[in-house]
PDB file of C-alpha atoms in Angstrom:
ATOM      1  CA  UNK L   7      10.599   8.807  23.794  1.00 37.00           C
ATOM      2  CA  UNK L   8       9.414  10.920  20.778  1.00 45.00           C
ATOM      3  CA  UNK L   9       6.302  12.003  19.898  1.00 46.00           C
ATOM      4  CA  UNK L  10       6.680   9.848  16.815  1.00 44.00           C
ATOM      5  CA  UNK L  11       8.298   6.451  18.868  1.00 44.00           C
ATOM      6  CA  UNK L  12       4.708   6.569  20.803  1.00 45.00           C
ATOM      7  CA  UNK L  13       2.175   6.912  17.595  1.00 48.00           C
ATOM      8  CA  UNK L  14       4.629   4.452  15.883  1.00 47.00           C
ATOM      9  CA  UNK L  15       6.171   2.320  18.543  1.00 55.00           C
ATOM     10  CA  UNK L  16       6.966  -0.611  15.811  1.00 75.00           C
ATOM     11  CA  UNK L  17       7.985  -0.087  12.168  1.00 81.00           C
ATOM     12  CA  UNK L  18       5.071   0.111   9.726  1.00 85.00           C
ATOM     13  CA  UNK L  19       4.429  -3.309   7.649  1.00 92.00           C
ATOM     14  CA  UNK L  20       3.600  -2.451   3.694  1.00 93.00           C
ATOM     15  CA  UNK L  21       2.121  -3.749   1.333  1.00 97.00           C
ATOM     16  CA  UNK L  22       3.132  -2.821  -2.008  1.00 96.00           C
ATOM     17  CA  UNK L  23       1.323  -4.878  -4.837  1.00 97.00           C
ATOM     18  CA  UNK L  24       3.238  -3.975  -8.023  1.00 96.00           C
ATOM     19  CA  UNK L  25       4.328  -6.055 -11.503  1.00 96.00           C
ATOM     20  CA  UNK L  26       6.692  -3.577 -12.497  1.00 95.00           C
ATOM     21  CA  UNK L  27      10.028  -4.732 -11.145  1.00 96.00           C
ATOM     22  CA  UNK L  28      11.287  -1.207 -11.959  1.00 93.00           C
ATOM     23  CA  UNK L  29       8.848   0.328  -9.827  1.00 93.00           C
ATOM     24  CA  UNK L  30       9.168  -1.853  -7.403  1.00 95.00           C
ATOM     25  CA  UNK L  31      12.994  -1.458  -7.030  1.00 94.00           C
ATOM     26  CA  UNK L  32      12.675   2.574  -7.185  1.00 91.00           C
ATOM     27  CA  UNK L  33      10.203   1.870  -4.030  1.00 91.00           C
ATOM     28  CA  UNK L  34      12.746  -0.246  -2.306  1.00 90.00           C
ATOM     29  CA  UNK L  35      15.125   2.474  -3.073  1.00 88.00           C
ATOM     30  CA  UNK L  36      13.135   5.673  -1.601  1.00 86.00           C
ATOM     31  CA  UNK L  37      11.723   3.351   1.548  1.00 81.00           C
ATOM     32  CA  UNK L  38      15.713   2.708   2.052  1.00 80.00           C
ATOM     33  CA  UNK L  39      16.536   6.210   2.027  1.00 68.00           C
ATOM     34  CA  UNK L  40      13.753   7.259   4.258  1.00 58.00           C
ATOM     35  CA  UNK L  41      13.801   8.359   7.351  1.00 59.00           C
ATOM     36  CA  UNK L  42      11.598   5.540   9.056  1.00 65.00           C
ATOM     37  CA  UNK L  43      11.953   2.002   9.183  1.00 77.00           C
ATOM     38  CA  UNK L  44       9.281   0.206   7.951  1.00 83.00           C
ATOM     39  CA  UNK L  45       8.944  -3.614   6.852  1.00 89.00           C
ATOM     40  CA  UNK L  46       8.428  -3.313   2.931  1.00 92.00           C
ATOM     41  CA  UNK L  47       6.413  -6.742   1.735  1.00 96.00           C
ATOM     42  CA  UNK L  48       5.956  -6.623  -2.310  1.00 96.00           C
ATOM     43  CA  UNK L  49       3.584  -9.306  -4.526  1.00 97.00           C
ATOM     44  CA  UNK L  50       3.512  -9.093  -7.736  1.00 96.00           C
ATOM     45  CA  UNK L  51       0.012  -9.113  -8.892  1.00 95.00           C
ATOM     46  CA  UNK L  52      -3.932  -9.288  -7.429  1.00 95.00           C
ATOM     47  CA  UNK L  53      -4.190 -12.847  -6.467  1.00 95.00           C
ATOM     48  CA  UNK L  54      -0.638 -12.867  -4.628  1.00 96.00           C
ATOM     49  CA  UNK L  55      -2.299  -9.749  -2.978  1.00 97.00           C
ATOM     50  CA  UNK L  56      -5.600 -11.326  -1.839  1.00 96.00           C
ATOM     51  CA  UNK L  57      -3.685 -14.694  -0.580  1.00 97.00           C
ATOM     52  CA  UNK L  58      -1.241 -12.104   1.514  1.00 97.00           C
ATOM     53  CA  UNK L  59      -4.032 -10.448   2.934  1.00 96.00           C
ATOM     54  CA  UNK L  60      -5.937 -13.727   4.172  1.00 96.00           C
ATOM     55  CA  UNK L  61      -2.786 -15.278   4.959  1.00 96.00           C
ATOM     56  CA  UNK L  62      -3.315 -18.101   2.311  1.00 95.00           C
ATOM     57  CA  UNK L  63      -0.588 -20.478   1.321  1.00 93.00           C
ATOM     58  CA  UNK L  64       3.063 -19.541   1.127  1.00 95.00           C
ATOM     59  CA  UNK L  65       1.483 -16.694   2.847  1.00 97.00           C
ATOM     60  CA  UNK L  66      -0.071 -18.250   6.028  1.00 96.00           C
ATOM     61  CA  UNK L  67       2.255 -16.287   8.493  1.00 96.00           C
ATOM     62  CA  UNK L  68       2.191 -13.262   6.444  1.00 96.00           C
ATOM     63  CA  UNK L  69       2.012  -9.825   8.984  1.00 95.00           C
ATOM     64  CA  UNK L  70      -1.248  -7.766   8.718  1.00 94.00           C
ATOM     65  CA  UNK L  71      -0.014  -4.572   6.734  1.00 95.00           C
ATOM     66  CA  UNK L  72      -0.392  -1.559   7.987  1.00 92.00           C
ATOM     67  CA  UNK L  73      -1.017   0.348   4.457  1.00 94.00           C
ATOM     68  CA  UNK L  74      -1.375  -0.941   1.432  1.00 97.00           C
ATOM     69  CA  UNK L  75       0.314   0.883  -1.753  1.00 96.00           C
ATOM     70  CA  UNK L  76      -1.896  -0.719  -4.824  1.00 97.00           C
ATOM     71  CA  UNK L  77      -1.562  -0.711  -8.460  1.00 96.00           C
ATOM     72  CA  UNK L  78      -4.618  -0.866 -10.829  1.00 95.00           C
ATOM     73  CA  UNK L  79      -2.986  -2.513 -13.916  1.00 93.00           C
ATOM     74  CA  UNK L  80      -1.591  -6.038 -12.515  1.00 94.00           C
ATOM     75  CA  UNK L  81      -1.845  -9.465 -13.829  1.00 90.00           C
ATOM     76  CA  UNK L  82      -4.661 -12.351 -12.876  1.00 87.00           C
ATOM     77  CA  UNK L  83      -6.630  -9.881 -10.408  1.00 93.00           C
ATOM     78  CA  UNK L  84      -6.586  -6.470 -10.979  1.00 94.00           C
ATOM     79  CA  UNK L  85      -6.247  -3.611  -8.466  1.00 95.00           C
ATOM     80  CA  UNK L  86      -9.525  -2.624  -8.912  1.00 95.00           C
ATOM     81  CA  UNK L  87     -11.095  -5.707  -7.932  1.00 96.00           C
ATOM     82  CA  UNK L  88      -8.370  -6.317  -5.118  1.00 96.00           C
ATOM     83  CA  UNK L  89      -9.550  -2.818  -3.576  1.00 96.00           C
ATOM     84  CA  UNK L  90     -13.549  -3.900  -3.803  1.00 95.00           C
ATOM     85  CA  UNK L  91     -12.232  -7.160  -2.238  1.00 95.00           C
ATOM     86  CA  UNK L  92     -11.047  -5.611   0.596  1.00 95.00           C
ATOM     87  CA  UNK L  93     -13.023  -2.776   1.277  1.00 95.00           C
ATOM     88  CA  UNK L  94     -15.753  -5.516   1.159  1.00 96.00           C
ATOM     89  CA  UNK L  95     -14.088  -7.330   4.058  1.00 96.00           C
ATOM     90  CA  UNK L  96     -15.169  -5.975   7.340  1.00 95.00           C
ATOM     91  CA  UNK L  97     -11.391  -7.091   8.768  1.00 94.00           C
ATOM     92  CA  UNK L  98      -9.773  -6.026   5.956  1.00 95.00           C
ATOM     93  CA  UNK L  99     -11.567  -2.843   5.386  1.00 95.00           C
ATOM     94  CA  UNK L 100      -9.589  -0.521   7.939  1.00 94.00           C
ATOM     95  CA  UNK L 101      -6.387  -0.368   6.110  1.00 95.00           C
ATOM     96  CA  UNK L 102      -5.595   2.346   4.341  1.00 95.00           C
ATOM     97  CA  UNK L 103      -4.961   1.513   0.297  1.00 96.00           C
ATOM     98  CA  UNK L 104      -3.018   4.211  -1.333  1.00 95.00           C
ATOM     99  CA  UNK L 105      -3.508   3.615  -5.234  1.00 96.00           C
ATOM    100  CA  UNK L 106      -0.116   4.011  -7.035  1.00 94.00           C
ATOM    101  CA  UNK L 107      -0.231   3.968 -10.730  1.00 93.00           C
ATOM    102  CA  UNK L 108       0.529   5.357 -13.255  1.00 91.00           C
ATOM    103  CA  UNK L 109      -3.098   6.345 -15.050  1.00 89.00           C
ATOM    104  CA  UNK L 110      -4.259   9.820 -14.904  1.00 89.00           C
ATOM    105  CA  UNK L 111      -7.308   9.317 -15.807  1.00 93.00           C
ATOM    106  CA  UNK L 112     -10.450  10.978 -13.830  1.00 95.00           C
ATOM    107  CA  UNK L 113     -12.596   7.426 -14.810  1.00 96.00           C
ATOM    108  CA  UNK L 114      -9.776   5.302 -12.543  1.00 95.00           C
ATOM    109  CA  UNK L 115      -9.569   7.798 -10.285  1.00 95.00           C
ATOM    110  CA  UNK L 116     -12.983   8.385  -9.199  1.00 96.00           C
ATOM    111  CA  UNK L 117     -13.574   4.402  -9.621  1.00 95.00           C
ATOM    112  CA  UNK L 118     -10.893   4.297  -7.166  1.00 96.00           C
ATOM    113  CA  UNK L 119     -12.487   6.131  -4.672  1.00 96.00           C
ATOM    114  CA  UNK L 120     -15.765   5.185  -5.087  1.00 95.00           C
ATOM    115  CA  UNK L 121     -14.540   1.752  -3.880  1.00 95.00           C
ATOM    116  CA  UNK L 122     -13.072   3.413  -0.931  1.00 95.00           C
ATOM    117  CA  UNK L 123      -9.360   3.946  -1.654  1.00 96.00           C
ATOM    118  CA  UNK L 124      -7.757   6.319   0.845  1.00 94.00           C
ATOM    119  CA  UNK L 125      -5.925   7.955  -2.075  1.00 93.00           C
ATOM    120  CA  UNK L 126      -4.574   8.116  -5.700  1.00 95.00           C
ATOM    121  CA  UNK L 127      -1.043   8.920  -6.527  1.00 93.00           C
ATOM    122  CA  UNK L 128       0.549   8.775 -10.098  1.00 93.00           C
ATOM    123  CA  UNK L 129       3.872   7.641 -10.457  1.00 92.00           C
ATOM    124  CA  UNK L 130       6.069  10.107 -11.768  1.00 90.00           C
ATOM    125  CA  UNK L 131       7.886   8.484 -14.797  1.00 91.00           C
ATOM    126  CA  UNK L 132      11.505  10.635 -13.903  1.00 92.00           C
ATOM    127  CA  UNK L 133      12.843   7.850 -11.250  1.00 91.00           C
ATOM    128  CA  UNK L 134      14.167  11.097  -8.981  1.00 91.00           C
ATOM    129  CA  UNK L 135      10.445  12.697  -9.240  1.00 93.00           C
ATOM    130  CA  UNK L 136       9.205   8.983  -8.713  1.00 90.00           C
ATOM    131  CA  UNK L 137      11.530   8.455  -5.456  1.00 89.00           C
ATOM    132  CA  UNK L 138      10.800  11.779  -3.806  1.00 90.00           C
ATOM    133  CA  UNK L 139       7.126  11.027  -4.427  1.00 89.00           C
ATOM    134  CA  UNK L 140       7.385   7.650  -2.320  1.00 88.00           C
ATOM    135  CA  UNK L 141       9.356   9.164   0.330  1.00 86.00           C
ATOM    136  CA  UNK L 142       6.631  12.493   0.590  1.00 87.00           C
ATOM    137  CA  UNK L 143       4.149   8.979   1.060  1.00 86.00           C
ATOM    138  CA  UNK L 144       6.038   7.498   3.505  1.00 84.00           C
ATOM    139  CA  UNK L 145       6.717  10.893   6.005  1.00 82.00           C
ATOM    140  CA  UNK L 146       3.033  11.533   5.673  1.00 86.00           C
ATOM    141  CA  UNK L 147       1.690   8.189   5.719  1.00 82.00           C
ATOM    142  CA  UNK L 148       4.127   6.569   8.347  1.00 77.00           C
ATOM    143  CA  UNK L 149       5.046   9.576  10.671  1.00 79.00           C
ATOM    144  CA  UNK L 150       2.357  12.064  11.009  1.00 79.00           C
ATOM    145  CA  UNK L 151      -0.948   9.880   9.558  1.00 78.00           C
ATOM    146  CA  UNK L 152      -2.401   7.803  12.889  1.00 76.00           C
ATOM    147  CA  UNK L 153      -2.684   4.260  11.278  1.00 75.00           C
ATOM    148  CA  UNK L 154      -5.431   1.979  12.312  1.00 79.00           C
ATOM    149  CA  UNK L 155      -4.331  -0.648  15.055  1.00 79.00           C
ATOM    150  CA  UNK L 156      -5.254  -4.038  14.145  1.00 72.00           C
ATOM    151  CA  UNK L 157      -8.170  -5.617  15.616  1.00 63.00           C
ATOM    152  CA  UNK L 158      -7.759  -8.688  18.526  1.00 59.00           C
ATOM    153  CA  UNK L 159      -9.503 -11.088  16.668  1.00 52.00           C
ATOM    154  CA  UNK L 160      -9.429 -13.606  19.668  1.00 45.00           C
TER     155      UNK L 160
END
């Protein structure tokens, strides 16, 4: 057993909560060609999000992720107000959200981490520069980052 296999005995579940399907598919694409297995999950704007996370409807048997990769600009809820949602949630509020965007502005990035986001990454607009970003994220973030275990809740 690796050092690795015992801080990550099971693949990593993520969340990514993006509307772009172009982004989305150049995720799928880097998380394929990295070097960890992890469970990918993608919704496709705020509300699909916040039902994931509480294991609403379709999503009643939805896995607790592990990390959460969150857009600002989505559709019915935005990313803001999905991060204050969850950081507000004391069950909720240990996962790590990793803000993926593509707005460079100071504004949304210090209103991201004032409501607690773990970090802010801007999507390069060159797909390569936009793949190599996500795979950087995912060595960090899913082999050498010590990700919060879930809590027993019985």
């Amino acid at each position: 057993m690796t050092d690795t296999d015992a801080i990550h005995p099971e693949p990593a579940q993520l969340l990514l909560v993006e509307d772009n399907p172009g982004d989305v598919r150049l995720t799928e694409e880097a998380f394929g060609q990295g070097r960890s297995e992890n469970d990918l999950h993608v919704v496709s704007d705020g509300g699909e999000a916040l039902d994931f996370l509480t294991r609403q409807d379709e999503y009643a048997d939805a896995p607790r992720p592990d990390l959460i990769l969150l857009d600002l600009n989505l559709p019915r809820t935005g990313g803001e107000e999905v991060l204050k949602e969850l950081k507000d949630d004391p069950e909720l509020r240990p996962i790590p959200v990793i803000v993926l965007t593509s707005s460079q502005t100071e504004e949304d990035i210090t209103r991201s981490y004032e409501r607690h986001a773990n970090a802010f990454l801007t999507k390069p607009v060159d797909p390569d520069e936009f793949i190599e970003t996500i795979r950087a994220f995912e060595t960090f973030w899913c082999t050498v980052v010590h990700l919060p275990p879930e809590v027993d809740e019985t």
